[in-house]
CSV table of C-alpha atoms in Angstrom, one decimal:
chain,number,residue,atom,x,y,z
P,1,GLU,CA,0.0,0.0,0.1
P,2,LEU,CA,1.5,3.6,-1.0
P,3,LYS,CA,2.2,5.9,2.0
P,4,VAL,CA,3.3,9.2,1.5
P,5,GLU,CA,5.3,11.1,4.0
P,6,GLN,CA,6.7,14.7,4.5
P,7,ASN,CA,9.3,16.2,6.3
P,8,PRO,CA,9.4,18.6,7.8
P,9,LEU,CA,5.5,18.6,9.5
P,10,PHE,CA,6.2,22.3,10.7
P,11,LEU,CA,8.1,24.7,9.0
P,12,SER,CA,8.8,28.3,10.4
P,13,MET,CA,11.2,30.4,8.4
P,14,GLN,CA,12.4,33.7,8.3
P,15,GLU,CA,12.0,36.0,5.0
P,16,GLY,CA,14.6,36.1,2.5
P,17,LYS,CA,16.0,32.5,3.4
P,18,ASN,CA,15.7,29.1,1.4
P,19,TYR,CA,14.4,25.9,2.3
P,20,THR,CA,13.3,22.5,1.4
P,21,ILE,CA,10.2,20.1,2.2
P,22,TYR,CA,10.9,16.6,1.3
P,23,CYS,CA,8.4,14.1,0.5
P,24,ASN,CA,9.0,10.3,0.4
P,25,TYR,CA,6.4,7.9,-0.8
P,26,SER,CA,6.8,4.1,-0.2
P,27,THR,CA,6.0,2.1,-3.8
P,28,THR,CA,6.1,3.0,-7.5
P,29,SER,CA,4.2,5.9,-8.6
P,30,ASP,CA,4.1,7.2,-11.9
P,31,ARG,CA,2.9,10.8,-10.8
P,32,LEU,CA,3.8,13.1,-8.0
P,33,TYR,CA,1.9,16.3,-7.2
P,34,TRP,CA,2.6,19.2,-4.9
P,35,TYR,CA,-0.8,21.2,-3.8
P,36,ARG,CA,-0.7,24.4,-1.9
P,37,GLN,CA,-3.8,25.1,0.9
P,38,ASP,CA,-4.3,28.4,2.4
P,39,PRO,CA,-6.3,27.8,5.8
P,40,GLY,CA,-10.2,27.3,5.1
P,41,LYS,CA,-9.5,27.2,1.3
P,42,SER,CA,-9.6,24.7,-1.3
P,43,LEU,CA,-6.3,23.2,-2.8
P,44,GLU,CA,-4.2,24.8,-5.4
P,45,SER,CA,-2.1,22.8,-7.7
P,46,LEU,CA,1.4,24.0,-8.0
P,47,PHE,CA,3.4,21.1,-9.9
P,48,VAL,CA,2.9,17.6,-11.7
P,49,LEU,CA,6.0,15.7,-12.1
P,50,LEU,CA,6.0,12.7,-14.0
P,51,SER,CA,9.6,11.5,-14.7
P,52,ASN,CA,12.9,11.1,-12.9
P,53,GLY,CA,14.9,13.7,-12.7
P,54,ALA,CA,11.7,16.3,-13.5
P,55,VAL,CA,12.3,19.7,-12.2
P,56,LYS,CA,9.8,22.3,-12.4
P,57,GLN,CA,9.9,26.0,-11.2
P,58,GLU,CA,7.4,28.6,-10.8
P,59,GLY,CA,8.7,32.0,-8.9
P,60,ARG,CA,10.1,31.1,-5.9
P,61,LEU,CA,9.2,27.4,-5.8
P,62,MET,CA,11.1,24.5,-7.2
P,63,ALA,CA,9.6,21.3,-7.5
P,64,SER,CA,11.8,17.9,-8.0
P,65,LEU,CA,11.5,14.1,-8.6
P,66,ASP,CA,13.7,11.2,-8.1
P,67,THR,CA,11.7,8.0,-9.0
P,68,LYS,CA,14.9,6.2,-7.6
P,69,ALA,CA,14.8,7.1,-4.0
P,70,ARG,CA,11.1,7.9,-4.2
P,71,LEU,CA,11.8,11.4,-3.1
P,72,SER,CA,10.7,14.6,-4.4
P,73,THR,CA,11.5,17.9,-2.9
P,74,LEU,CA,9.8,21.3,-2.7
P,75,HIS,CA,12.4,24.1,-2.3
P,76,ILE,CA,11.9,27.3,-1.4
P,77,THR,CA,14.1,30.6,-2.7
P,78,ALA,CA,14.0,33.6,-0.4
P,79,ALA,CA,11.0,33.0,1.0
P,80,VAL,CA,8.2,35.7,1.5
P,81,HIS,CA,5.1,36.1,3.8
P,82,ASP,CA,3.0,35.6,1.3
P,83,LEU,CA,4.4,31.5,1.0
P,84,SER,CA,2.6,31.0,4.3
P,85,ALA,CA,0.2,28.1,3.9
P,86,THR,CA,0.0,24.2,4.1
P,87,TYR,CA,1.9,22.1,1.1
P,88,PHE,CA,0.8,18.9,0.3
P,89,CYS,CA,2.9,16.6,-1.9
P,90,ALA,CA,0.7,13.5,-3.2
P,91,ALA,CA,1.3,10.7,-5.2
P,92,LYS,CA,-0.7,8.6,-7.5
P,93,THR,CA,-1.3,4.5,-7.0
P,94,SER,CA,-1.4,1.9,-9.7
P,95,TYR,CA,-5.1,1.9,-9.0
P,96,ASP,CA,-5.8,5.5,-9.8
P,97,LYS,CA,-5.9,6.8,-6.0
P,98,VAL,CA,-4.0,9.9,-5.0
P,99,ILE,CA,-2.8,9.3,-1.8
P,100,PHE,CA,-1.7,12.6,0.1
P,101,GLY,CA,0.9,13.3,2.4
P,102,PRO,CA,0.5,14.8,6.0
P,103,GLY,CA,1.2,18.2,5.1
P,104,THR,CA,3.7,20.7,6.2
P,105,SER,CA,2.4,23.9,7.4
P,106,LEU,CA,4.8,26.6,6.5
P,107,SER,CA,5.2,29.7,8.4
P,108,VAL,CA,7.4,32.9,7.2
P,109,ILE,CA,8.0,35.5,9.6
P,110,PRO,CA,9.8,39.0,9.0
D,1,ASP,CA,-13.6,27.5,-18.1
D,2,THR,CA,-11.2,26.1,-15.7
D,3,GLU,CA,-13.3,26.2,-12.7
D,4,VAL,CA,-14.9,23.5,-10.3
D,5,THR,CA,-17.9,24.9,-8.5
D,6,GLN,CA,-19.5,23.5,-5.6
D,7,THR,CA,-22.7,24.3,-3.6
D,8,PRO,CA,-23.3,25.0,-0.7
D,9,LYS,CA,-20.1,26.8,0.7
D,10,HIS,CA,-21.3,25.9,4.1
D,11,LEU,CA,-24.2,23.5,5.2
D,12,VAL,CA,-25.1,22.9,9.0
D,13,MET,CA,-27.5,20.0,9.4
D,14,GLY,CA,-28.7,17.6,12.1
D,15,MET,CA,-28.3,14.1,12.5
D,16,THR,CA,-32.0,13.3,11.1
D,17,ASN,CA,-31.9,15.8,8.1
D,18,LYS,CA,-31.3,14.8,4.5
D,19,LYS,CA,-29.2,17.1,2.4
D,20,SER,CA,-27.0,17.0,-0.9
D,21,LEU,CA,-23.6,18.6,-2.0
D,22,LYS,CA,-23.3,19.7,-5.4
D,23,CYS,CA,-20.1,19.6,-7.6
D,24,GLU,CA,-19.9,21.0,-11.1
D,25,GLN,CA,-17.2,21.3,-13.8
D,26,HIS,CA,-17.3,22.4,-17.5
D,27,MET,CA,-13.5,21.1,-18.6
D,28,GLY,CA,-14.6,18.3,-20.1
D,29,HIS,CA,-13.0,16.0,-17.8
D,30,ARG,CA,-14.1,12.3,-17.5
D,31,ALA,CA,-12.9,11.5,-13.8
D,32,MET,CA,-14.7,13.1,-10.8
D,33,TYR,CA,-13.8,13.3,-7.0
D,34,TRP,CA,-15.2,13.5,-3.5
D,35,TYR,CA,-12.8,13.8,-0.8
D,36,LYS,CA,-13.0,14.6,3.2
D,37,GLN,CA,-10.9,17.4,4.8
D,38,LYS,CA,-10.7,17.3,8.8
D,39,ALA,CA,-8.9,20.2,9.9
D,40,LYS,CA,-5.0,20.2,9.9
D,41,LYS,CA,-5.2,16.6,7.9
D,42,PRO,CA,-4.9,15.8,4.6
D,43,PRO,CA,-7.6,15.1,1.9
D,44,GLU,CA,-8.6,11.7,2.4
D,45,LEU,CA,-10.6,10.1,-0.8
D,46,MET,CA,-14.0,9.1,-0.7
D,47,PHE,CA,-15.3,8.3,-4.0
D,48,VAL,CA,-14.0,8.1,-8.2
D,49,TYR,CA,-16.3,8.4,-10.9
D,50,SER,CA,-15.1,7.7,-14.6
D,51,TYR,CA,-17.1,8.3,-17.4
D,52,GLU,CA,-20.0,8.7,-15.2
D,53,LYS,CA,-19.8,5.2,-13.1
D,54,LEU,CA,-18.7,4.6,-9.8
D,55,SER,CA,-14.8,3.4,-9.9
D,56,ILE,CA,-14.0,3.6,-6.4
D,57,ASN,CA,-15.4,3.7,-3.1
D,58,GLU,CA,-12.9,3.7,-0.1
D,59,SER,CA,-15.3,1.8,2.2
D,60,VAL,CA,-17.2,5.2,2.8
D,61,PRO,CA,-20.4,4.5,5.4
D,62,SER,CA,-23.9,4.5,3.4
D,63,ARG,CA,-24.6,7.4,4.7
D,64,PHE,CA,-22.9,8.9,2.0
D,65,SER,CA,-24.6,8.4,-1.2
D,66,PRO,CA,-22.3,9.6,-4.4
D,67,GLU,CA,-24.3,10.1,-7.7
D,68,CYS,CA,-22.9,11.0,-11.1
D,69,PRO,CA,-26.3,12.3,-13.2
D,70,ASN,CA,-24.1,13.4,-16.4
D,71,SER,CA,-20.1,14.2,-16.9
D,72,SER,CA,-20.4,17.7,-15.7
D,73,LEU,CA,-22.2,17.1,-12.4
D,74,LEU,CA,-21.4,15.2,-9.2
D,75,ASN,CA,-23.5,15.1,-6.1
D,76,LEU,CA,-23.1,13.4,-2.6
D,77,HIS,CA,-26.7,12.9,-0.9
D,78,LEU,CA,-26.2,12.9,2.9
D,79,HIS,CA,-28.4,11.1,5.6
D,80,ALA,CA,-28.4,10.6,9.1
D,81,LEU,CA,-24.8,11.8,9.3
D,82,GLN,CA,-22.7,11.9,12.8
D,83,PRO,CA,-21.2,14.7,14.3
D,84,GLU,CA,-17.9,13.1,13.8
D,85,ASP,CA,-18.8,14.0,9.6
D,86,SER,CA,-18.4,17.3,10.3
D,87,ALA,CA,-15.6,18.5,7.9
D,88,LEU,CA,-14.5,20.3,4.4
D,89,TYR,CA,-15.6,18.2,1.4
D,90,LEU,CA,-14.1,18.8,-1.6
D,91,CYS,CA,-14.6,17.7,-5.2
D,92,ALA,CA,-12.1,17.5,-7.9
D,93,SER,CA,-12.0,16.7,-11.5
D,94,SER,CA,-9.4,15.5,-13.7
D,95,GLN,CA,-9.3,14.7,-17.6
D,96,GLU,CA,-9.2,10.6,-17.4
D,97,LEU,CA,-8.4,8.2,-14.4
D,98,GLY,CA,-4.6,6.5,-14.5
D,99,LEU,CA,-3.4,5.1,-17.8
D,100,ALA,CA,-6.5,6.0,-19.7
D,101,GLY,CA,-5.1,9.6,-19.7
D,102,GLY,CA,-1.5,8.4,-20.9
D,103,PRO,CA,1.4,7.7,-19.1
D,104,GLY,CA,3.1,11.1,-20.2
D,105,THR,CA,-0.3,13.2,-19.4
D,106,TYR,CA,-0.3,15.3,-16.6
D,107,ASN,CA,-3.7,14.3,-15.3
D,108,GLU,CA,-3.8,16.8,-12.5
D,109,GLN,CA,-6.9,16.9,-10.2
D,110,PHE,CA,-8.6,20.5,-10.1
D,111,PHE,CA,-10.2,21.0,-6.8
D,112,GLY,CA,-13.6,23.0,-6.0
D,113,PRO,CA,-14.0,25.7,-3.0
D,114,GLY,CA,-14.9,22.9,-0.9
D,115,THR,CA,-18.3,22.6,1.3
D,116,ARG,CA,-17.9,23.2,4.9
D,117,LEU,CA,-20.4,21.1,6.9
D,118,THR,CA,-21.4,21.0,10.1
D,119,VAL,CA,-23.4,18.0,11.9
D,120,LEU,CA,-25.0,18.9,15.2
């Protein structure tokens, strides 16, 4: 059964700093997703990663995928307050289910 | 139109009530999903419809009854709910399910704004 873990679960970082959120999944998956969720809101799709070595960037966020290590990373560059949110990674199983990680609650402080 | 809409935004119901949640998309997507999300937890899959047929039921109690009247609409009928069923209910849609969308396609899920349900 596919399990998805994220590290850290809580992250408080200063504006202007860089940090990385890690997402590990337990079995083979052909799609890895990153979502953002603001408090009380729905999920916003950030990235979809398909293949080993895939790297995608949008603004201050960059996601990568290493299928051999079953690891995806979400790198935050020069954090700003607007990035404060909960970030979920999710992996698709061979049975078409999407399993979410527990989420990383990010707070960017001045 | 790249939007998934859900109504109502908020719903308060008693344990003996019957109510329905509605979800609609006009992106031509053929897969639609219901998720339940408790506070500070990730979304949990409840049901998946593919081409208007129920494809996945994650052992959800029968007091939740999904319905897909056509390719654009997804309903969730609620009856005799318990207070622990209070949560944010999210609908999502995607182009296709799994490999039917092709292994090289993104097939990302687009989420609606959710219905915040409170059961008294």
